[in-house]
Coordinates of C-alpha atoms in Angstrom, one line a residue:
R1 CA 57.8 168.0 -6.3
T2 CA 60.8 167.7 -3.9
Y3 CA 60.4 166.5 -0.4
K4 CA 60.3 170.1 0.8
G5 CA 57.2 170.6 -1.2
Y6 CA 58.3 172.6 -4.3
R7 CA 59.0 171.7 -7.8
G8 CA 62.6 171.1 -8.6
Y9 CA 65.5 168.6 -8.7
F10 CA 67.6 167.0 -6.0
P11 CA 71.2 166.6 -7.1
I12 CA 73.9 165.1 -4.8
V13 CA 77.5 166.5 -4.8
G14 CA 80.7 165.3 -3.3
H15 CA 83.5 167.8 -2.5
L16 CA 87.2 167.3 -1.7
A17 CA 87.5 169.3 1.5
E18 CA 91.1 170.4 0.8
N19 CA 90.5 172.2 -2.4
G20 CA 86.7 172.4 -2.9
L21 CA 86.6 170.5 -6.1
V22 CA 83.6 168.5 -7.0
V23 CA 84.9 164.9 -7.2
A24 CA 81.5 163.4 -8.3
H25 CA 77.9 164.5 -8.7
E26 CA 74.5 162.9 -9.7
F27 CA 71.6 164.8 -10.9
R28 CA 68.4 163.5 -9.5
E29 CA 64.6 164.1 -9.8
G30 CA 63.1 166.2 -7.1
N31 CA 61.1 163.3 -5.5
V32 CA 64.1 161.1 -5.0
S33 CA 64.6 160.4 -1.2
P34 CA 67.8 161.9 0.2
N35 CA 68.9 158.5 1.5
T36 CA 68.9 156.9 -2.0
R37 CA 72.0 155.4 -3.5
N38 CA 74.3 156.9 -1.0
L39 CA 76.6 153.8 -1.0
E40 CA 76.7 153.8 -4.8
F41 CA 77.5 157.6 -4.8
Y42 CA 80.5 156.9 -2.4
V43 CA 81.7 154.2 -4.7
Q44 CA 81.5 156.7 -7.6
C45 CA 83.6 159.1 -5.6
K46 CA 86.2 156.5 -5.0
K47 CA 86.5 155.7 -8.6
A48 CA 86.8 159.4 -9.5
M49 CA 89.8 160.0 -7.4
P50 CA 93.1 160.6 -9.2
A51 CA 95.6 157.8 -9.5
G52 CA 97.5 157.2 -6.3
K53 CA 95.0 159.1 -4.2
K54 CA 92.3 157.8 -2.0
I55 CA 89.5 159.1 0.2
A56 CA 90.9 159.2 3.8
A57 CA 87.9 160.7 5.6
F58 CA 84.2 160.9 4.9
R59 CA 81.7 163.5 6.3
A60 CA 78.0 163.6 5.5
D61 CA 74.5 164.4 7.0
S62 CA 72.0 161.9 8.3
A63 CA 71.0 160.9 4.7
A64 CA 74.1 158.8 4.7
Y65 CA 73.3 157.1 8.0
Q66 CA 73.1 153.5 6.4
G67 CA 74.6 150.4 7.7
R68 CA 75.9 149.2 4.3
L69 CA 77.7 152.5 3.7
L70 CA 79.2 152.7 7.1
D71 CA 80.5 149.1 6.8
E72 CA 82.0 150.0 3.4
L73 CA 83.8 153.0 4.9
E74 CA 85.1 150.8 7.7
D75 CA 86.3 148.2 5.3
D76 CA 88.1 150.8 3.3
G77 CA 89.8 152.2 6.3
V78 CA 88.1 155.6 5.9
L79 CA 87.5 157.7 9.0
Y80 CA 84.0 159.0 9.1
A81 CA 81.5 161.2 10.9
V82 CA 78.0 161.0 9.7
G83 CA 74.8 162.4 11.2
A84 CA 72.6 159.8 12.8
D85 CA 69.0 159.3 12.9
L86 CA 67.1 159.9 16.2
D87 CA 65.2 156.7 15.8
A88 CA 63.8 154.6 18.6
A89 CA 66.9 152.5 19.0
V90 CA 69.1 155.7 19.2
R91 CA 66.9 157.3 21.7
E92 CA 66.8 154.3 23.8
T93 CA 70.7 154.1 23.7
I94 CA 70.9 157.8 24.7
R95 CA 68.6 157.2 27.7
H96 CA 71.1 154.7 29.1
I97 CA 74.0 156.9 29.1
P98 CA 75.0 157.6 32.7
K99 CA 74.6 161.1 33.9
E100 CA 78.2 161.5 35.0
R101 CA 79.4 160.9 31.4
W102 CA 77.8 164.1 30.1
L103 CA 80.5 166.9 29.7
P104 CA 80.0 170.5 29.0
Y105 CA 80.4 171.4 25.2
H106 CA 79.6 174.9 23.9
D107 CA 76.0 175.7 24.9
G108 CA 75.1 172.1 25.9
Y109 CA 76.6 168.7 26.8
V110 CA 78.3 166.0 25.0
A111 CA 78.6 162.3 25.7
E112 CA 79.3 159.1 23.7
T113 CA 78.4 155.5 23.8
V114 CA 78.6 152.5 21.3
H115 CA 75.9 151.6 18.8
T116 CA 75.2 149.6 15.8
M117 CA 72.5 148.9 13.4
N118 CA 70.8 145.5 12.6
T119 CA 72.2 145.3 9.1
M120 CA 75.8 146.2 10.1
K121 CA 78.9 143.9 10.6
T122 CA 80.5 146.5 12.9
A123 CA 79.8 148.9 15.8
F124 CA 80.6 152.6 15.9
R125 CA 80.9 155.5 18.4
L126 CA 77.6 157.2 18.9
I127 CA 78.4 160.8 19.9
V128 CA 75.5 162.8 21.3
F129 CA 75.2 166.5 21.7
K130 CA 72.4 167.6 24.1
R131 CA 71.2 171.2 24.3
P132 CA 68.9 171.7 27.3
G133 CA 65.5 173.3 26.6
Q134 CA 65.3 177.1 27.3
G135 CA 63.8 177.9 30.6
S136 CA 63.3 174.2 31.6
L137 CA 63.0 173.3 35.3
F138 CA 64.7 170.0 34.8
E139 CA 67.9 169.3 32.8
D140 CA 66.3 166.9 30.3
Q141 CA 63.0 168.6 30.0
G142 CA 62.6 169.8 26.4
A143 CA 66.3 169.0 25.5
S144 CA 67.2 168.7 21.9
Y145 CA 69.7 166.1 20.6
H146 CA 72.1 166.0 17.7
V147 CA 73.8 162.6 17.1
V148 CA 76.8 161.7 15.1
A149 CA 78.0 158.1 14.2
S150 CA 81.8 158.0 13.9
N151 CA 84.9 155.7 14.0
R152 CA 87.4 158.5 14.4
K153 CA 90.1 158.0 17.1
E154 CA 89.9 161.3 19.1
T155 CA 87.7 163.0 21.8
A156 CA 84.0 163.4 21.2
E157 CA 84.5 167.1 21.2
Q158 CA 87.1 166.9 18.4
T159 CA 84.8 164.7 16.3
L160 CA 81.9 167.1 16.7
D161 CA 84.2 170.1 15.7
W162 CA 85.4 168.2 12.6
Y163 CA 81.9 167.2 11.7
H164 CA 80.6 170.8 11.9
Q165 CA 83.2 171.9 9.4
R166 CA 80.9 170.6 6.8
G167 CA 79.3 174.0 6.9
D168 CA 82.3 175.5 5.1
A169 CA 83.7 172.5 3.2
S170 CA 80.4 171.4 1.7
E171 CA 77.3 173.5 2.5
N172 CA 78.8 176.8 1.5
R173 CA 80.3 175.4 -1.6
I174 CA 77.0 174.0 -2.6
K175 CA 75.6 177.4 -2.1
E176 CA 78.3 178.9 -4.3
L177 CA 77.7 176.3 -7.1
K178 CA 73.9 177.1 -6.9
L179 CA 73.9 180.8 -6.6
D180 CA 77.2 181.9 -8.3
F181 CA 77.0 179.5 -11.3
G182 CA 73.4 179.8 -12.2
M183 CA 72.3 176.4 -10.9
E184 CA 69.3 177.6 -8.9
R185 CA 67.2 177.5 -12.0
M186 CA 67.3 174.8 -14.6
P187 CA 66.6 176.0 -18.2
C188 CA 64.0 173.6 -19.4
G189 CA 61.5 170.9 -18.4
Q190 CA 63.5 167.9 -19.7
F191 CA 65.4 165.9 -17.2
Q192 CA 68.2 164.8 -19.4
A193 CA 68.8 168.4 -20.8
N194 CA 68.8 169.8 -17.2
A195 CA 71.2 167.0 -16.1
L196 CA 73.7 168.0 -18.9
F197 CA 73.2 171.8 -17.9
F198 CA 74.1 170.8 -14.3
S199 CA 77.1 168.8 -15.4
I200 CA 78.3 171.8 -17.4
G201 CA 77.8 174.1 -14.3
V202 CA 79.9 171.6 -12.1
L203 CA 82.7 171.6 -14.8
A204 CA 82.7 175.4 -14.8
Y205 CA 82.9 175.4 -11.0
N206 CA 85.9 173.1 -11.0
L207 CA 87.7 175.1 -13.6
Y208 CA 87.0 178.2 -11.4
K209 CA 88.4 176.4 -8.4
L210 CA 91.6 175.7 -10.3
F211 CA 91.7 179.4 -11.4
E212 CA 91.2 180.5 -7.7
K213 CA 93.9 178.2 -6.3
R214 CA 96.5 178.7 -9.0
A215 CA 96.0 182.1 -10.5
L216 CA 94.1 184.5 -8.4
P217 CA 95.8 186.9 -5.8
A218 CA 95.9 185.5 -2.3
G219 CA 93.0 188.0 -1.2
Y220 CA 90.7 186.2 -3.4
R221 CA 91.5 182.6 -2.3
R222 CA 88.5 182.3 0.1
A223 CA 86.2 184.6 -1.7
R224 CA 83.1 183.4 -3.4
A225 CA 82.9 183.5 -7.1
G226 CA 80.4 186.4 -6.9
K227 CA 83.0 188.6 -5.3
V228 CA 85.7 187.6 -8.0
R229 CA 83.2 188.3 -10.7
Y230 CA 82.9 192.0 -9.5
G231 CA 86.6 192.4 -8.6
V232 CA 88.1 190.8 -11.7
Y233 CA 85.7 190.1 -14.5
T234 CA 83.6 193.2 -14.6
V235 CA 86.6 195.7 -14.3
A236 CA 86.1 198.2 -17.1
G237 CA 88.7 198.2 -19.9
K238 CA 89.4 198.9 -23.5
V239 CA 91.0 196.8 -26.2
V240 CA 93.2 198.7 -28.5
R241 CA 94.9 197.4 -31.6
T242 CA 98.4 199.1 -32.2
G243 CA 100.4 197.8 -35.2
R244 CA 100.4 194.0 -34.7
S245 CA 99.6 194.0 -31.0
L246 CA 96.4 193.9 -29.0
I247 CA 96.5 195.9 -25.8
L248 CA 94.0 195.9 -23.0
K249 CA 93.9 199.3 -21.2
V250 CA 92.7 199.3 -17.6
H251 CA 92.8 201.5 -14.6
E252 CA 96.2 201.7 -13.1
A253 CA 94.8 200.5 -9.8
V254 CA 94.3 197.0 -11.2
I255 CA 97.3 196.7 -13.6
G256 CA 99.3 194.8 -11.0
Q257 CA 96.5 192.4 -10.3
F258 CA 95.9 191.7 -14.0
Q259 CA 99.7 191.2 -14.6
A260 CA 100.0 188.7 -11.6
I261 CA 96.9 186.7 -12.9
R262 CA 98.3 186.6 -16.5
L263 CA 101.8 185.4 -15.3
A264 CA 100.2 182.8 -13.1
I265 CA 98.0 181.4 -15.9
A266 CA 101.0 181.4 -18.3
A267 CA 102.9 179.3 -15.8
L268 CA 100.3 176.6 -15.9
A269 CA 100.7 176.1 -19.6
P270 CA 102.7 172.9 -20.4
G271 CA 106.1 173.4 -21.7

């Protein structure tokens, strides 16, 4: 069973924010803790980068809030924003932030301080977003907190804005991989077979992302694969053999689209 209580698996996926490609993935049993092997996975992502390219920034949820990983990112010169745990030490640090340092941010307040963990060589910025409890008589009564550890050189508001872009750059892409490429259900009960199935799904996803960026019309560039399936793949047509030629006959409304895609694919061919 997973930590959420149902039977399943718990893979981890790393995306390149600029183009959506999966740079690395690891298929895991459902009962593996989310904070397992995060440093090792980051190292795997580093090794998977193309020659001459490096990871410049790292963004992850609180599962990656680990001293060894943050130190590794600092040593590599990587700018990061990682969700932090609201443990006793963090709560105590928040309690000592002076009242005048809280600034309005969206529907709450933001402030920052400096924090570290016992296992770390370095310290980091601890950026705190506080949302007051609804209908509370006092400002801090029932307040909820969201905390981010970061070494980015910008305002706290800018760091939070960048961190929240995970929703599109990662969470929505995980949803696309899961729902649009058939990864929500594994085909059998064998871990190794399902791991291979997931790897094939990731490969298909990356090939689709190449197709999306290099061949599809501009109107599909930010569309999920499900929309492209209905707008491109399931268009009705008829294959006709005439002499020595094969001709695909489609509705005149999509001829231009098909011709543009065909020419874009042809341009990708070497030579």
